[in-house]
PDB file of C-alpha atoms in Angstrom:
ATOM      1  CA  UNK U   1      14.543  -6.627 -28.616  1.00 77.00           C
ATOM      2  CA  UNK U   2      16.648  -5.246 -31.682  1.00 81.00           C
ATOM      3  CA  UNK U   3      20.012  -4.206 -29.814  1.00 88.00           C
ATOM      4  CA  UNK U   4      21.364  -7.320 -28.632  1.00 94.00           C
ATOM      5  CA  UNK U   5      24.709  -5.625 -27.112  1.00 95.00           C
ATOM      6  CA  UNK U   6      24.357  -3.880 -23.780  1.00 94.00           C
ATOM      7  CA  UNK U   7      27.551  -2.230 -22.291  1.00 93.00           C
ATOM      8  CA  UNK U   8      27.515  -0.887 -18.560  1.00 93.00           C
ATOM      9  CA  UNK U   9      30.424   1.616 -17.718  1.00 92.00           C
ATOM     10  CA  UNK U  10      29.642   1.363 -13.924  1.00 92.00           C
ATOM     11  CA  UNK U  11      29.394  -2.239 -13.562  1.00 89.00           C
ATOM     12  CA  UNK U  12      32.148  -2.820 -16.302  1.00 90.00           C
ATOM     13  CA  UNK U  13      30.567  -5.357 -18.202  1.00 94.00           C
ATOM     14  CA  UNK U  14      29.460  -6.012 -21.972  1.00 96.00           C
ATOM     15  CA  UNK U  15      26.384  -8.453 -22.391  1.00 97.00           C
ATOM     16  CA  UNK U  16      25.739  -9.819 -25.837  1.00 97.00           C
ATOM     17  CA  UNK U  17      22.456 -11.884 -26.153  1.00 97.00           C
ATOM     18  CA  UNK U  18      22.747 -15.035 -28.145  1.00 98.00           C
ATOM     19  CA  UNK U  19      19.096 -16.337 -27.464  1.00 97.00           C
ATOM     20  CA  UNK U  20      16.024 -14.140 -26.224  1.00 96.00           C
ATOM     21  CA  UNK U  21      13.498 -16.224 -24.406  1.00 95.00           C
ATOM     22  CA  UNK U  22      10.903 -15.244 -27.075  1.00 95.00           C
ATOM     23  CA  UNK U  23      13.025 -17.178 -29.596  1.00 96.00           C
ATOM     24  CA  UNK U  24      13.414 -20.307 -27.619  1.00 97.00           C
ATOM     25  CA  UNK U  25       9.466 -20.643 -26.651  1.00 97.00           C
ATOM     26  CA  UNK U  26      10.281 -19.486 -23.221  1.00 96.00           C
ATOM     27  CA  UNK U  27      12.755 -22.422 -22.441  1.00 98.00           C
ATOM     28  CA  UNK U  28      16.148 -20.034 -21.942  1.00 98.00           C
ATOM     29  CA  UNK U  29      17.751 -16.910 -22.496  1.00 97.00           C
ATOM     30  CA  UNK U  30      21.553 -16.883 -23.360  1.00 98.00           C
ATOM     31  CA  UNK U  31      23.901 -14.457 -23.061  1.00 98.00           C
ATOM     32  CA  UNK U  32      27.870 -13.973 -23.291  1.00 98.00           C
ATOM     33  CA  UNK U  33      29.061 -11.568 -20.771  1.00 98.00           C
ATOM     34  CA  UNK U  34      32.518  -9.839 -20.747  1.00 98.00           C
ATOM     35  CA  UNK U  35      33.860  -8.507 -17.221  1.00 97.00           C
ATOM     36  CA  UNK U  36      36.503  -6.109 -16.869  1.00 96.00           C
ATOM     37  CA  UNK U  37      38.686  -6.688 -14.088  1.00 94.00           C
ATOM     38  CA  UNK U  38      37.512  -5.622 -10.574  1.00 90.00           C
ATOM     39  CA  UNK U  39      33.704  -5.568 -12.054  1.00 91.00           C
ATOM     40  CA  UNK U  40      30.918  -7.297  -9.969  1.00 91.00           C
ATOM     41  CA  UNK U  41      27.457  -8.029  -9.632  1.00 89.00           C
ATOM     42  CA  UNK U  42      25.959  -7.593  -5.898  1.00 86.00           C
ATOM     43  CA  UNK U  43      24.623 -10.567  -4.108  1.00 89.00           C
ATOM     44  CA  UNK U  44      21.002 -11.457  -5.159  1.00 91.00           C
ATOM     45  CA  UNK U  45      18.531 -14.370  -5.736  1.00 93.00           C
ATOM     46  CA  UNK U  46      15.890 -15.303  -8.353  1.00 93.00           C
ATOM     47  CA  UNK U  47      12.703 -17.069  -7.565  1.00 91.00           C
ATOM     48  CA  UNK U  48      11.608 -18.061 -11.042  1.00 92.00           C
ATOM     49  CA  UNK U  49      14.881 -19.303 -12.953  1.00 95.00           C
ATOM     50  CA  UNK U  50      18.218 -20.870 -12.539  1.00 97.00           C
ATOM     51  CA  UNK U  51      21.413 -19.854 -14.078  1.00 97.00           C
ATOM     52  CA  UNK U  52      24.212 -21.673 -15.781  1.00 98.00           C
ATOM     53  CA  UNK U  53      27.711 -20.197 -15.958  1.00 98.00           C
ATOM     54  CA  UNK U  54      30.306 -21.484 -18.263  1.00 98.00           C
ATOM     55  CA  UNK U  55      33.587 -19.525 -18.371  1.00 98.00           C
ATOM     56  CA  UNK U  56      34.877 -19.025 -22.187  1.00 98.00           C
ATOM     57  CA  UNK U  57      38.063 -16.971 -21.242  1.00 98.00           C
ATOM     58  CA  UNK U  58      39.691 -16.174 -18.247  1.00 98.00           C
ATOM     59  CA  UNK U  59      38.986 -16.505 -14.493  1.00 98.00           C
ATOM     60  CA  UNK U  60      35.555 -15.581 -12.706  1.00 98.00           C
ATOM     61  CA  UNK U  61      34.825 -15.971  -8.879  1.00 98.00           C
ATOM     62  CA  UNK U  62      31.156 -16.681  -8.002  1.00 98.00           C
ATOM     63  CA  UNK U  63      30.015 -16.742  -4.589  1.00 98.00           C
ATOM     64  CA  UNK U  64      27.299 -18.962  -3.622  1.00 97.00           C
ATOM     65  CA  UNK U  65      25.887 -18.697  -0.355  1.00 94.00           C
ATOM     66  CA  UNK U  66      29.072 -18.311   1.836  1.00 95.00           C
ATOM     67  CA  UNK U  67      31.276 -20.319  -0.332  1.00 97.00           C
ATOM     68  CA  UNK U  68      33.527 -18.498  -3.297  1.00 98.00           C
ATOM     69  CA  UNK U  69      34.198 -20.762  -6.021  1.00 98.00           C
ATOM     70  CA  UNK U  70      37.018 -19.588  -8.652  1.00 98.00           C
ATOM     71  CA  UNK U  71      36.213 -20.734 -12.386  1.00 98.00           C
ATOM     72  CA  UNK U  72      38.359 -20.750 -15.311  1.00 98.00           C
ATOM     73  CA  UNK U  73      38.278 -21.384 -18.999  1.00 98.00           C
ATOM     74  CA  UNK U  74      36.167 -24.509 -19.365  1.00 98.00           C
ATOM     75  CA  UNK U  75      34.368 -24.495 -16.113  1.00 98.00           C
ATOM     76  CA  UNK U  76      30.926 -24.349 -15.599  1.00 98.00           C
ATOM     77  CA  UNK U  77      28.541 -24.178 -12.415  1.00 98.00           C
ATOM     78  CA  UNK U  78      24.902 -24.161 -12.118  1.00 98.00           C
ATOM     79  CA  UNK U  79      23.110 -21.503  -9.699  1.00 98.00           C
ATOM     80  CA  UNK U  80      19.837 -23.496  -8.617  1.00 97.00           C
ATOM     81  CA  UNK U  81      16.568 -21.215  -8.316  1.00 96.00           C
ATOM     82  CA  UNK U  82      16.541 -19.126  -4.618  1.00 95.00           C
ATOM     83  CA  UNK U  83      20.183 -19.597  -4.511  1.00 97.00           C
ATOM     84  CA  UNK U  84      21.928 -16.359  -3.133  1.00 96.00           C
ATOM     85  CA  UNK U  85      25.017 -15.669  -5.236  1.00 97.00           C
ATOM     86  CA  UNK U  86      27.162 -13.019  -7.447  1.00 96.00           C
ATOM     87  CA  UNK U  87      29.734 -12.988  -9.636  1.00 96.00           C
ATOM     88  CA  UNK U  88      33.127 -10.905  -9.769  1.00 96.00           C
ATOM     89  CA  UNK U  89      36.474 -10.506 -11.397  1.00 97.00           C
ATOM     90  CA  UNK U  90      39.612 -10.109  -9.281  1.00 96.00           C
ATOM     91  CA  UNK U  91      41.927 -11.571 -11.873  1.00 96.00           C
ATOM     92  CA  UNK U  92      43.452  -8.246 -13.314  1.00 96.00           C
ATOM     93  CA  UNK U  93      42.127  -9.334 -16.905  1.00 97.00           C
ATOM     94  CA  UNK U  94      39.053  -9.495 -18.575  1.00 97.00           C
ATOM     95  CA  UNK U  95      36.968 -12.934 -18.150  1.00 98.00           C
ATOM     96  CA  UNK U  96      34.225 -13.690 -20.676  1.00 98.00           C
ATOM     97  CA  UNK U  97      31.380 -16.158 -19.805  1.00 98.00           C
ATOM     98  CA  UNK U  98      28.145 -17.819 -21.226  1.00 98.00           C
ATOM     99  CA  UNK U  99      25.096 -17.570 -18.898  1.00 98.00           C
ATOM    100  CA  UNK U 100      22.012 -19.733 -19.420  1.00 98.00           C
ATOM    101  CA  UNK U 101      18.728 -18.274 -17.916  1.00 97.00           C
ATOM    102  CA  UNK U 102      16.417 -21.244 -17.537  1.00 97.00           C
ATOM    103  CA  UNK U 103      13.550 -21.100 -18.046  1.00 97.00           C
ATOM    104  CA  UNK U 104      13.957 -18.104 -20.279  1.00 96.00           C
ATOM    105  CA  UNK U 105      13.158 -14.671 -18.601  1.00 93.00           C
ATOM    106  CA  UNK U 106      12.089 -11.338 -20.539  1.00 92.00           C
ATOM    107  CA  UNK U 107      12.501  -9.634 -16.967  1.00 91.00           C
ATOM    108  CA  UNK U 108      16.329 -10.623 -17.053  1.00 92.00           C
ATOM    109  CA  UNK U 109      16.500  -9.239 -20.702  1.00 94.00           C
ATOM    110  CA  UNK U 110      14.726  -6.061 -19.645  1.00 93.00           C
ATOM    111  CA  UNK U 111      16.970  -5.456 -16.627  1.00 91.00           C
ATOM    112  CA  UNK U 112      19.865  -5.738 -18.504  1.00 92.00           C
ATOM    113  CA  UNK U 113      19.061  -3.243 -21.348  1.00 94.00           C
ATOM    114  CA  UNK U 114      17.338  -0.789 -19.045  1.00 95.00           C
ATOM    115  CA  UNK U 115      20.212  -0.614 -16.399  1.00 93.00           C
ATOM    116  CA  UNK U 116      22.757  -0.681 -18.919  1.00 93.00           C
ATOM    117  CA  UNK U 117      21.191   2.191 -20.727  1.00 93.00           C
ATOM    118  CA  UNK U 118      20.710   4.112 -17.411  1.00 95.00           C
ATOM    119  CA  UNK U 119      24.540   3.356 -16.684  1.00 94.00           C
ATOM    120  CA  UNK U 120      25.661   4.774 -20.177  1.00 93.00           C
ATOM    121  CA  UNK U 121      23.111   8.000 -19.438  1.00 94.00           C
ATOM    122  CA  UNK U 122      24.658   8.403 -15.878  1.00 94.00           C
ATOM    123  CA  UNK U 123      21.422   7.832 -14.011  1.00 94.00           C
ATOM    124  CA  UNK U 124      22.927   5.245 -11.491  1.00 94.00           C
ATOM    125  CA  UNK U 125      24.895   5.317  -8.612  1.00 93.00           C
ATOM    126  CA  UNK U 126      28.620   3.848  -8.094  1.00 89.00           C
ATOM    127  CA  UNK U 127      27.146   0.449  -6.933  1.00 86.00           C
ATOM    128  CA  UNK U 128      25.347   0.393 -10.239  1.00 87.00           C
ATOM    129  CA  UNK U 129      21.796   0.939  -8.968  1.00 87.00           C
ATOM    130  CA  UNK U 130      19.657   3.684 -10.259  1.00 93.00           C
ATOM    131  CA  UNK U 131      19.183   6.663  -7.635  1.00 90.00           C
ATOM    132  CA  UNK U 132      15.500   6.753  -8.520  1.00 94.00           C
ATOM    133  CA  UNK U 133      13.916   4.191  -6.118  1.00 92.00           C
ATOM    134  CA  UNK U 134      10.704   3.838  -8.426  1.00 94.00           C
ATOM    135  CA  UNK U 135      13.185   2.952 -11.219  1.00 95.00           C
ATOM    136  CA  UNK U 136      14.906   0.632  -8.822  1.00 91.00           C
ATOM    137  CA  UNK U 137      11.801  -1.022  -7.273  1.00 92.00           C
ATOM    138  CA  UNK U 138      10.412  -1.813 -10.945  1.00 94.00           C
ATOM    139  CA  UNK U 139      13.482  -3.197 -12.294  1.00 92.00           C
ATOM    140  CA  UNK U 140      14.051  -5.524  -9.194  1.00 89.00           C
ATOM    141  CA  UNK U 141      10.627  -6.959  -9.413  1.00 91.00           C
ATOM    142  CA  UNK U 142      10.462  -7.042 -13.200  1.00 91.00           C
ATOM    143  CA  UNK U 143      13.688  -8.868 -13.326  1.00 90.00           C
ATOM    144  CA  UNK U 144      12.620 -11.420 -10.572  1.00 87.00           C
ATOM    145  CA  UNK U 145      15.691 -10.316  -8.449  1.00 86.00           C
ATOM    146  CA  UNK U 146      15.586 -10.500  -4.820  1.00 84.00           C
ATOM    147  CA  UNK U 147      17.784  -9.011  -1.863  1.00 81.00           C
ATOM    148  CA  UNK U 148      19.054 -11.486   0.564  1.00 86.00           C
ATOM    149  CA  UNK U 149      20.219 -11.188   3.867  1.00 79.00           C
ATOM    150  CA  UNK U 150      19.456  -8.509   6.223  1.00 76.00           C
ATOM    151  CA  UNK U 151      18.383  -6.381   3.578  1.00 72.00           C
ATOM    152  CA  UNK U 152      15.872  -8.708   2.580  1.00 80.00           C
ATOM    153  CA  UNK U 153      13.261  -6.508   4.577  1.00 85.00           C
ATOM    154  CA  UNK U 154      13.560  -4.072   1.430  1.00 84.00           C
ATOM    155  CA  UNK U 155      11.579  -6.688  -0.652  1.00 85.00           C
ATOM    156  CA  UNK U 156       8.234  -5.398   0.295  1.00 91.00           C
ATOM    157  CA  UNK U 157       9.399  -1.921  -0.285  1.00 91.00           C
ATOM    158  CA  UNK U 158      10.601  -3.000  -3.596  1.00 91.00           C
ATOM    159  CA  UNK U 159       7.161  -4.573  -4.604  1.00 92.00           C
ATOM    160  CA  UNK U 160       5.417  -1.461  -3.544  1.00 95.00           C
ATOM    161  CA  UNK U 161       7.620   0.785  -5.533  1.00 95.00           C
ATOM    162  CA  UNK U 162       7.141  -1.587  -8.373  1.00 95.00           C
ATOM    163  CA  UNK U 163       3.322  -1.021  -8.310  1.00 97.00           C
ATOM    164  CA  UNK U 164       3.811   2.614  -7.848  1.00 97.00           C
ATOM    165  CA  UNK U 165       5.996   2.869 -11.027  1.00 97.00           C
ATOM    166  CA  UNK U 166       3.511   1.041 -12.986  1.00 97.00           C
ATOM    167  CA  UNK U 167       0.741   3.498 -11.976  1.00 97.00           C
ATOM    168  CA  UNK U 168       3.105   6.231 -12.944  1.00 97.00           C
ATOM    169  CA  UNK U 169       3.976   5.032 -16.429  1.00 96.00           C
ATOM    170  CA  UNK U 170       7.815   4.508 -15.402  1.00 95.00           C
ATOM    171  CA  UNK U 171       7.669   1.105 -16.958  1.00 94.00           C
ATOM    172  CA  UNK U 172       6.644   2.483 -20.533  1.00 94.00           C
ATOM    173  CA  UNK U 173       9.085   5.177 -20.298  1.00 95.00           C
ATOM    174  CA  UNK U 174      12.055   2.866 -19.616  1.00 95.00           C
ATOM    175  CA  UNK U 175      11.009   0.231 -22.126  1.00 92.00           C
ATOM    176  CA  UNK U 176      10.423   2.931 -24.759  1.00 92.00           C
ATOM    177  CA  UNK U 177      13.814   4.425 -24.174  1.00 93.00           C
ATOM    178  CA  UNK U 178      15.849   1.421 -23.527  1.00 92.00           C
ATOM    179  CA  UNK U 179      14.337  -1.762 -24.505  1.00 88.00           C
ATOM    180  CA  UNK U 180      15.196  -1.490 -28.185  1.00 72.00           C
TER     181      UNK U 180
END
């Protein structure tokens, strides 16, 4: 990945990769995220990696399970594998934080670059997700993100859409255009 900075006008974030998993022999992926006020990421969980968050500036809210935690500059939180979580900013100001993915995950890097590219091109809905379900399935599975709760019934559908997207070459189209 040559472009290390990815902005998403819909999710209202800017992500700068500091370390890519291929640079750390797969041990971690490190990014700094700037999230505008009212920016948010929906509830999800990962089967393959944990996430460590550390606030560098401002205030960040992170929901872990049903509990909402408020982090300020210098505060940190580890989200273990398979833990339902989301983050959001209600502070009225930008928040800047570091996220460390362990082990490193190229799927996370792919998700950020492709999803943010689609958002810049106007190819996502208001919730930040692609309108094309093949693309949505591909990105969800490739990134190792899973849908929790009542919507978990969607996961087998997303897994199937991922396979169809691969057969149709959608992965190659997205990677060629956005994973640069």
